[in-house]
CSV table of C-alpha atoms in Angstrom, one decimal:
chain,number,residue,atom,x,y,z
A,1,UNK,CA,96.8,140.1,109.9
A,2,UNK,CA,97.9,141.6,113.3
A,3,UNK,CA,96.9,145.1,113.5
A,4,UNK,CA,99.9,147.6,114.0
A,5,UNK,CA,99.4,150.5,116.3
A,6,UNK,CA,101.1,153.6,117.5
A,7,UNK,CA,103.4,152.9,120.4
A,8,UNK,CA,101.6,154.2,123.7
A,9,UNK,CA,104.7,156.0,124.6
A,10,UNK,CA,104.9,157.9,121.2
A,11,UNK,CA,101.0,159.0,122.0
A,12,UNK,CA,101.8,160.3,125.6
A,13,UNK,CA,104.9,162.0,124.9
A,14,UNK,CA,104.3,163.4,121.5
A,15,UNK,CA,100.6,164.3,121.1
A,16,UNK,CA,100.6,167.3,123.6
A,17,UNK,CA,103.6,168.9,121.4
A,18,UNK,CA,101.6,168.4,118.2
A,19,UNK,CA,98.4,170.2,120.1
A,20,UNK,CA,100.5,172.7,122.0
A,21,UNK,CA,103.6,173.3,120.1
A,22,UNK,CA,107.1,172.0,120.9
A,23,UNK,CA,107.9,174.7,123.2
A,24,UNK,CA,105.2,173.1,125.5
A,25,UNK,CA,107.6,170.7,126.2
A,26,UNK,CA,110.9,172.8,126.2
A,27,UNK,CA,111.4,176.2,125.4
A,28,UNK,CA,114.5,175.7,123.2
A,29,UNK,CA,113.1,173.4,120.9
A,30,UNK,CA,112.4,175.0,117.9
A,31,UNK,CA,110.5,172.4,115.6
A,32,UNK,CA,106.9,171.6,114.4
A,33,UNK,CA,105.7,168.4,116.1
A,34,UNK,CA,103.5,166.5,113.6
A,35,UNK,CA,102.2,163.0,113.1
A,36,UNK,CA,103.2,161.3,109.9
A,37,UNK,CA,100.6,158.7,108.7
A,38,UNK,CA,102.0,155.6,107.3
A,39,UNK,CA,99.8,153.0,106.5
A,40,UNK,CA,97.1,153.6,108.9
A,41,UNK,CA,99.8,154.1,111.7
A,42,UNK,CA,100.9,157.4,113.2
A,43,UNK,CA,104.9,158.0,113.4
A,44,UNK,CA,105.9,161.0,115.7
A,45,UNK,CA,107.9,163.5,113.3
A,46,UNK,CA,109.8,166.8,114.3
A,47,UNK,CA,110.3,169.4,111.3
A,48,UNK,CA,113.1,171.5,112.7
A,49,UNK,CA,113.4,175.2,111.7
A,50,UNK,CA,116.6,176.7,111.0
A,51,UNK,CA,117.2,178.6,114.1
A,52,UNK,CA,120.3,179.5,115.6
A,53,UNK,CA,121.2,177.6,119.1
A,54,UNK,CA,118.2,175.2,118.5
A,55,UNK,CA,118.2,172.6,120.8
A,56,UNK,CA,120.3,169.6,119.5
A,57,UNK,CA,117.7,166.7,120.0
A,58,UNK,CA,115.8,168.3,116.9
A,59,UNK,CA,118.7,170.1,115.0
A,60,UNK,CA,121.8,168.9,113.3
A,61,UNK,CA,123.0,172.4,113.4
A,62,UNK,CA,122.7,172.5,117.0
A,63,UNK,CA,124.3,169.3,117.7
A,64,UNK,CA,127.4,169.5,115.3
A,65,UNK,CA,128.0,173.2,115.3
A,66,UNK,CA,126.5,175.1,118.4
A,67,UNK,CA,126.9,172.0,121.0
A,68,UNK,CA,130.6,171.5,119.3
A,69,UNK,CA,131.3,175.1,120.2
A,70,UNK,CA,130.4,175.0,123.8
A,71,UNK,CA,132.5,171.7,124.2
A,72,UNK,CA,135.4,173.2,122.7
A,73,UNK,CA,135.3,176.0,125.0
A,74,UNK,CA,135.4,173.8,128.1
A,75,UNK,CA,138.8,171.9,126.6
A,76,UNK,CA,141.9,173.1,128.7
A,77,UNK,CA,144.0,175.9,127.0
A,78,UNK,CA,146.4,174.7,124.8
A,79,UNK,CA,147.1,173.5,121.0
A,80,UNK,CA,144.1,171.0,121.1
A,81,UNK,CA,141.8,173.8,122.2
A,82,UNK,CA,143.0,176.2,119.5
A,83,UNK,CA,143.0,173.8,116.8
A,84,UNK,CA,139.5,172.8,117.7
A,85,UNK,CA,138.2,176.2,117.8
A,86,UNK,CA,139.8,177.0,114.6
A,87,UNK,CA,138.2,173.7,112.9
A,88,UNK,CA,134.7,174.7,114.2
A,89,UNK,CA,135.1,178.1,113.2
A,90,UNK,CA,136.1,177.1,109.8
A,91,UNK,CA,133.3,174.4,109.3
A,92,UNK,CA,130.6,177.0,110.6
A,93,UNK,CA,129.3,178.1,107.4
A,94,UNK,CA,129.0,174.4,106.2
A,95,UNK,CA,127.3,173.2,109.5
A,96,UNK,CA,124.9,176.2,109.2
A,97,UNK,CA,123.3,174.6,106.1
A,98,UNK,CA,122.7,171.1,107.7
A,99,UNK,CA,119.1,172.3,109.2
A,100,UNK,CA,116.2,172.1,108.4
A,101,UNK,CA,115.6,168.5,109.0
A,102,UNK,CA,113.0,166.1,109.5
A,103,UNK,CA,113.6,163.8,112.6
A,104,UNK,CA,111.5,160.5,112.0
A,105,UNK,CA,110.2,158.5,115.0
A,106,UNK,CA,110.9,161.7,117.1
A,107,UNK,CA,110.9,162.2,120.8
A,108,UNK,CA,112.3,165.6,122.3
A,109,UNK,CA,114.8,163.7,124.7
A,110,UNK,CA,118.4,163.1,124.5
A,111,UNK,CA,118.2,159.2,123.9
A,112,UNK,CA,115.3,157.9,121.7
A,113,UNK,CA,114.2,154.2,122.4
A,114,UNK,CA,112.8,153.1,119.2
A,115,UNK,CA,109.9,150.7,119.4
A,116,UNK,CA,110.5,147.4,117.6
A,117,UNK,CA,109.2,147.5,114.0
A,118,UNK,CA,109.6,145.3,111.1
A,119,UNK,CA,112.2,146.2,108.1
A,120,UNK,CA,109.1,146.7,106.0
A,121,UNK,CA,107.6,149.0,108.3
A,122,UNK,CA,110.7,151.3,108.4
A,123,UNK,CA,111.0,151.2,104.7
A,124,UNK,CA,107.6,152.4,104.3
A,125,UNK,CA,108.2,154.8,106.9
A,126,UNK,CA,111.0,156.4,105.4
A,127,UNK,CA,109.5,156.4,101.8
A,128,UNK,CA,106.3,158.3,102.9
A,129,UNK,CA,108.6,160.9,104.8
A,130,UNK,CA,110.6,161.5,101.8
A,131,UNK,CA,107.7,161.8,99.7
A,132,UNK,CA,105.8,164.0,102.4
A,133,UNK,CA,108.7,166.5,103.2
A,134,UNK,CA,110.4,166.4,99.8
A,135,UNK,CA,113.8,168.4,99.6
A,136,UNK,CA,114.5,167.7,103.3
A,137,UNK,CA,116.9,165.3,105.0
A,138,UNK,CA,115.1,162.5,106.9
A,139,UNK,CA,117.2,161.6,110.0
A,140,UNK,CA,116.7,158.7,112.4
A,141,UNK,CA,118.4,159.5,115.8
A,142,UNK,CA,119.9,157.2,118.5
A,143,UNK,CA,121.1,154.2,116.6
A,144,UNK,CA,123.9,151.9,117.8
A,145,UNK,CA,125.2,148.2,117.6
A,146,UNK,CA,124.2,147.3,121.0
A,147,UNK,CA,120.5,148.7,121.2
A,148,UNK,CA,119.5,148.8,117.8
A,149,UNK,CA,121.7,146.3,115.6
A,150,UNK,CA,118.6,145.5,113.6
A,151,UNK,CA,117.7,149.0,112.7
A,152,UNK,CA,121.3,149.9,111.7
A,153,UNK,CA,121.5,146.9,109.4
A,154,UNK,CA,117.9,148.0,108.0
A,155,UNK,CA,119.3,151.7,107.5
A,156,UNK,CA,122.3,150.5,105.7
A,157,UNK,CA,120.0,148.4,103.4
A,158,UNK,CA,118.2,151.6,102.5
A,159,UNK,CA,121.3,153.3,101.5
A,160,UNK,CA,121.1,155.8,104.4
A,161,UNK,CA,124.7,157.2,105.3
A,162,UNK,CA,125.4,157.0,109.0
A,163,UNK,CA,126.4,160.1,111.0
A,164,UNK,CA,128.7,159.7,114.2
A,165,UNK,CA,126.9,161.3,116.9
A,166,UNK,CA,128.1,160.5,120.5
A,167,UNK,CA,129.7,157.8,122.6
A,168,UNK,CA,127.2,156.0,124.6
A,169,UNK,CA,127.1,153.6,127.5
A,170,UNK,CA,124.9,150.5,128.3
A,171,UNK,CA,124.6,148.9,131.5
A,172,UNK,CA,123.2,145.6,132.4
A,173,UNK,CA,122.2,145.6,136.2
A,174,UNK,CA,120.1,142.1,135.7
A,175,UNK,CA,123.4,140.3,135.6
A,176,UNK,CA,124.7,139.4,139.4
A,177,UNK,CA,128.3,140.1,138.4
A,178,UNK,CA,127.2,143.6,137.7
A,179,UNK,CA,126.8,143.9,141.6
A,180,UNK,CA,130.4,142.8,142.0
A,181,UNK,CA,132.2,145.6,140.1
A,182,UNK,CA,134.5,147.7,142.5
A,183,UNK,CA,132.9,151.2,142.0
A,184,UNK,CA,129.3,149.7,142.2
A,185,UNK,CA,130.2,148.1,145.5
A,186,UNK,CA,131.7,151.4,146.6
A,187,UNK,CA,128.4,153.0,145.9
A,188,UNK,CA,126.3,150.6,147.8
A,189,UNK,CA,128.5,151.0,150.6
A,190,UNK,CA,128.2,154.7,150.5
A,191,UNK,CA,124.3,154.4,150.3
A,192,UNK,CA,124.6,152.0,153.2
A,193,UNK,CA,126.8,153.5,155.7
A,194,UNK,CA,125.6,157.3,154.8
A,195,UNK,CA,122.0,156.8,154.0
A,196,UNK,CA,119.7,159.7,152.5
A,197,UNK,CA,116.0,159.6,152.3
A,198,UNK,CA,114.7,158.2,149.1
A,199,UNK,CA,111.1,158.7,148.1
A,200,UNK,CA,109.1,158.2,144.8
A,201,UNK,CA,108.3,161.1,142.6
A,202,UNK,CA,104.9,162.6,141.7
A,203,UNK,CA,103.8,165.0,139.0
A,204,UNK,CA,103.6,167.7,141.8
A,205,UNK,CA,107.3,167.6,142.1
A,206,UNK,CA,107.7,168.3,138.6
A,207,UNK,CA,109.0,172.4,139.0
A,208,UNK,CA,111.7,171.0,141.3
A,209,UNK,CA,112.5,167.9,139.1
A,210,UNK,CA,112.9,170.3,135.9
A,211,UNK,CA,115.3,172.9,138.1
A,212,UNK,CA,117.5,170.1,139.2
A,213,UNK,CA,117.9,168.5,135.8
A,214,UNK,CA,118.9,172.2,134.3
A,215,UNK,CA,121.2,172.8,137.1
A,216,UNK,CA,123.2,169.7,135.8
A,217,UNK,CA,122.7,169.6,132.1
A,218,UNK,CA,122.0,173.3,131.5
A,219,UNK,CA,124.0,175.4,133.8
A,220,UNK,CA,126.8,172.8,134.3
A,221,UNK,CA,127.0,171.2,130.7
A,222,UNK,CA,125.1,173.0,127.8
A,223,UNK,CA,122.0,175.0,127.2
A,224,UNK,CA,121.5,173.3,124.0
A,225,UNK,CA,120.1,170.2,126.3
A,226,UNK,CA,116.2,170.4,126.2
A,227,UNK,CA,115.4,172.8,128.9
A,228,UNK,CA,112.1,170.9,129.9
A,229,UNK,CA,108.9,172.6,131.0
A,230,UNK,CA,107.4,171.3,134.2
A,231,UNK,CA,104.0,171.0,132.8
A,232,UNK,CA,105.3,168.3,130.2
A,233,UNK,CA,107.1,166.4,133.0
A,234,UNK,CA,104.2,166.4,134.8
A,235,UNK,CA,102.1,165.2,132.2
A,236,UNK,CA,104.4,162.3,131.3
A,237,UNK,CA,104.6,161.2,134.8
A,238,UNK,CA,100.7,161.3,135.4
A,239,UNK,CA,100.2,159.4,132.1
A,240,UNK,CA,102.7,157.0,133.5
A,241,UNK,CA,105.2,156.9,130.9
A,242,UNK,CA,107.9,158.7,132.9
A,243,UNK,CA,108.8,157.6,136.3
A,244,UNK,CA,111.5,158.1,139.0
A,245,UNK,CA,112.9,158.7,142.4
A,246,UNK,CA,114.2,161.5,144.5
A,247,UNK,CA,116.8,162.0,147.2
A,248,UNK,CA,115.8,164.4,150.1
A,249,UNK,CA,118.3,166.2,152.2
A,250,UNK,CA,117.8,168.6,154.8
A,251,UNK,CA,114.0,168.4,154.0
A,252,UNK,CA,114.0,169.3,150.5
A,253,UNK,CA,114.4,167.1,146.9
A,254,UNK,CA,118.1,167.8,146.1
A,255,UNK,CA,118.4,165.0,143.2
A,256,UNK,CA,116.0,163.1,140.9
A,257,UNK,CA,115.5,161.2,137.9
A,258,UNK,CA,113.0,160.3,135.5
A,259,UNK,CA,113.1,157.1,133.3
A,260,UNK,CA,111.2,155.6,130.3
A,261,UNK,CA,111.3,152.2,128.9
A,262,UNK,CA,110.6,150.7,125.6
A,263,UNK,CA,110.8,146.7,125.5
A,264,UNK,CA,113.7,145.4,127.9
A,265,UNK,CA,115.7,148.9,128.0
A,266,UNK,CA,115.1,151.9,130.2
A,267,UNK,CA,117.1,155.2,129.9
A,268,UNK,CA,117.0,158.6,132.0
A,269,UNK,CA,116.0,161.6,130.2
A,270,UNK,CA,115.8,163.6,133.2
A,271,UNK,CA,118.6,163.5,135.8
A,272,UNK,CA,119.8,166.1,137.8
A,273,UNK,CA,120.9,167.2,141.2
A,274,UNK,CA,121.6,170.4,143.3
A,275,UNK,CA,125.3,171.3,142.3
A,276,UNK,CA,125.8,173.7,144.8
A,277,UNK,CA,125.9,170.8,147.5
A,278,UNK,CA,129.2,169.4,148.7
A,279,UNK,CA,130.4,166.9,146.3
A,280,UNK,CA,131.3,164.7,149.3
A,281,UNK,CA,127.3,163.8,149.6
A,282,UNK,CA,127.9,161.9,146.4
A,283,UNK,CA,124.5,162.9,144.8
A,284,UNK,CA,125.7,161.8,141.2
A,285,UNK,CA,126.7,158.3,142.5
A,286,UNK,CA,123.6,157.9,144.7
A,287,UNK,CA,121.3,159.0,141.9
A,288,UNK,CA,123.1,156.6,139.4
A,289,UNK,CA,122.8,153.8,141.8
A,290,UNK,CA,118.9,154.3,142.3
A,291,UNK,CA,118.6,154.0,138.5
A,292,UNK,CA,120.6,150.6,138.6
A,293,UNK,CA,118.3,149.3,141.2
A,294,UNK,CA,114.9,150.2,139.4
A,295,UNK,CA,116.3,148.9,136.2
A,296,UNK,CA,117.1,145.4,138.0
A,297,UNK,CA,113.6,145.1,139.7
A,298,UNK,CA,112.1,145.7,136.5
A,299,UNK,CA,114.2,143.3,134.6
A,300,UNK,CA,115.7,146.0,132.2
A,301,UNK,CA,119.0,146.9,130.7
A,302,UNK,CA,120.0,150.5,131.2
A,303,UNK,CA,120.9,152.7,128.1
A,304,UNK,CA,123.0,155.1,129.9
A,305,UNK,CA,123.2,157.8,127.2
A,306,UNK,CA,126.4,159.9,126.9
A,307,UNK,CA,128.6,162.0,129.4
A,308,UNK,CA,130.6,160.9,132.3
A,309,UNK,CA,132.4,158.2,130.4
A,310,UNK,CA,135.1,157.3,133.2
A,311,UNK,CA,132.2,157.0,135.6
A,312,UNK,CA,130.2,154.8,133.4
A,313,UNK,CA,132.6,152.6,132.3
A,314,UNK,CA,133.9,152.0,135.8
A,315,UNK,CA,130.3,150.8,136.4
A,316,UNK,CA,129.9,148.2,133.9
A,317,UNK,CA,129.1,150.7,131.2
A,318,UNK,CA,130.0,149.2,127.8
A,319,UNK,CA,130.9,151.9,125.3
A,320,UNK,CA,129.9,152.1,121.8
A,321,UNK,CA,129.5,154.6,119.1
A,322,UNK,CA,126.1,156.2,118.6
A,323,UNK,CA,124.8,157.2,114.9
A,324,UNK,CA,121.9,159.2,113.3
A,325,UNK,CA,121.0,157.6,109.8
A,326,UNK,CA,120.2,160.2,107.3
A,327,UNK,CA,118.1,159.8,103.8
A,328,UNK,CA,119.4,162.3,101.4
A,329,UNK,CA,117.7,161.2,98.4
A,330,UNK,CA,115.7,164.4,97.8
A,331,UNK,CA,118.0,166.6,99.1
A,332,UNK,CA,119.4,169.1,96.3
A,333,UNK,CA,121.9,172.0,96.3
A,334,UNK,CA,123.8,173.5,99.0
A,335,UNK,CA,122.2,171.5,102.0
A,336,UNK,CA,123.1,168.3,100.1
A,337,UNK,CA,126.6,169.3,99.6
A,338,UNK,CA,127.0,170.1,103.4
A,339,UNK,CA,125.7,167.0,104.4
A,340,UNK,CA,128.0,164.9,101.9
A,341,UNK,CA,131.0,167.0,103.4
A,342,UNK,CA,130.0,166.8,106.9
A,343,UNK,CA,129.6,162.8,106.7
A,344,UNK,CA,133.0,162.4,105.4
A,345,UNK,CA,134.6,164.6,108.0
A,346,UNK,CA,132.5,162.8,110.7
A,347,UNK,CA,133.5,159.6,109.4
A,348,UNK,CA,137.0,160.4,109.2
A,349,UNK,CA,137.5,162.1,112.8
A,350,UNK,CA,134.5,161.2,114.8
A,351,UNK,CA,135.5,157.7,116.0
A,352,UNK,CA,138.8,158.9,116.6
A,353,UNK,CA,137.8,161.7,118.8
A,354,UNK,CA,135.1,159.7,120.6
A,355,UNK,CA,137.8,156.7,121.4
A,356,UNK,CA,139.7,159.5,123.3
A,357,UNK,CA,136.8,159.9,125.7
A,358,UNK,CA,136.8,156.4,127.1
């Protein structure tokens, strides 16, 4: 019989959180990082604490209430904004009861790339998690019909309801036709006609990388994104699980990305640039182009995560709805009622709202 082992990416990225605590990775992640033994194989698990404004990568309340509040405030003034704010306010007491949760096969990043496992392994892992953390919802994040169709099918077979999460995009730079898309050609022209210095990143760049990421995702978008600590980024880079490139302008690093890959897919959990520089520099366009080149060199597809839907769709991004699968079989009382109601509401309005984003 083939010996099953814990995926190396989980060992490298999760083990320090188990040893030092989740805040060693990001100050706004409030969860206990543990290993769950499933038939001799360790699975990374985040046991969320019910904490106000918890990072959404470990918190259902953080994603569906606190993050929703921030997004609502960014809507243009008008009827839609007022209606959305009223809806979030009315649902607040219910959404506060979604936490605490247990995130199975966890990583502290926006998009979890799940290692390929058999249906039997997933079934056993859910059973063991439910028995170990009895009374708590068991959540599997980052599922969609493009990247994880088999796992979605397995979760449905296990009777796990699916909660609408985000609209995400997938790109395939391996295809020659991808590079003939008009906006990709425009980005190539920008890089060719107005070149900036590109260099590989090293662990010593971690403080600058963390700062550039936070400028974009924390200050411009949401403070509920993981506030990565330079020490964790440096560790992940030194171990070879995170790698990326940076853009240098006037002698300093002004844009950077870090990616990780599992099987034939890569994603960029760290992506940022100096938002104070003129938009004419095209740093977002240049950085995205670098990730496309990197994926093609490595023969990988890109899970482009969420955000900037128009930009990604115009560069070959295939939009699909992302879900979280939730096991509620041991949950009781007010938390169970809150999850059931939230699942019904998400199924009713989630796809419709996400369709407007495309």
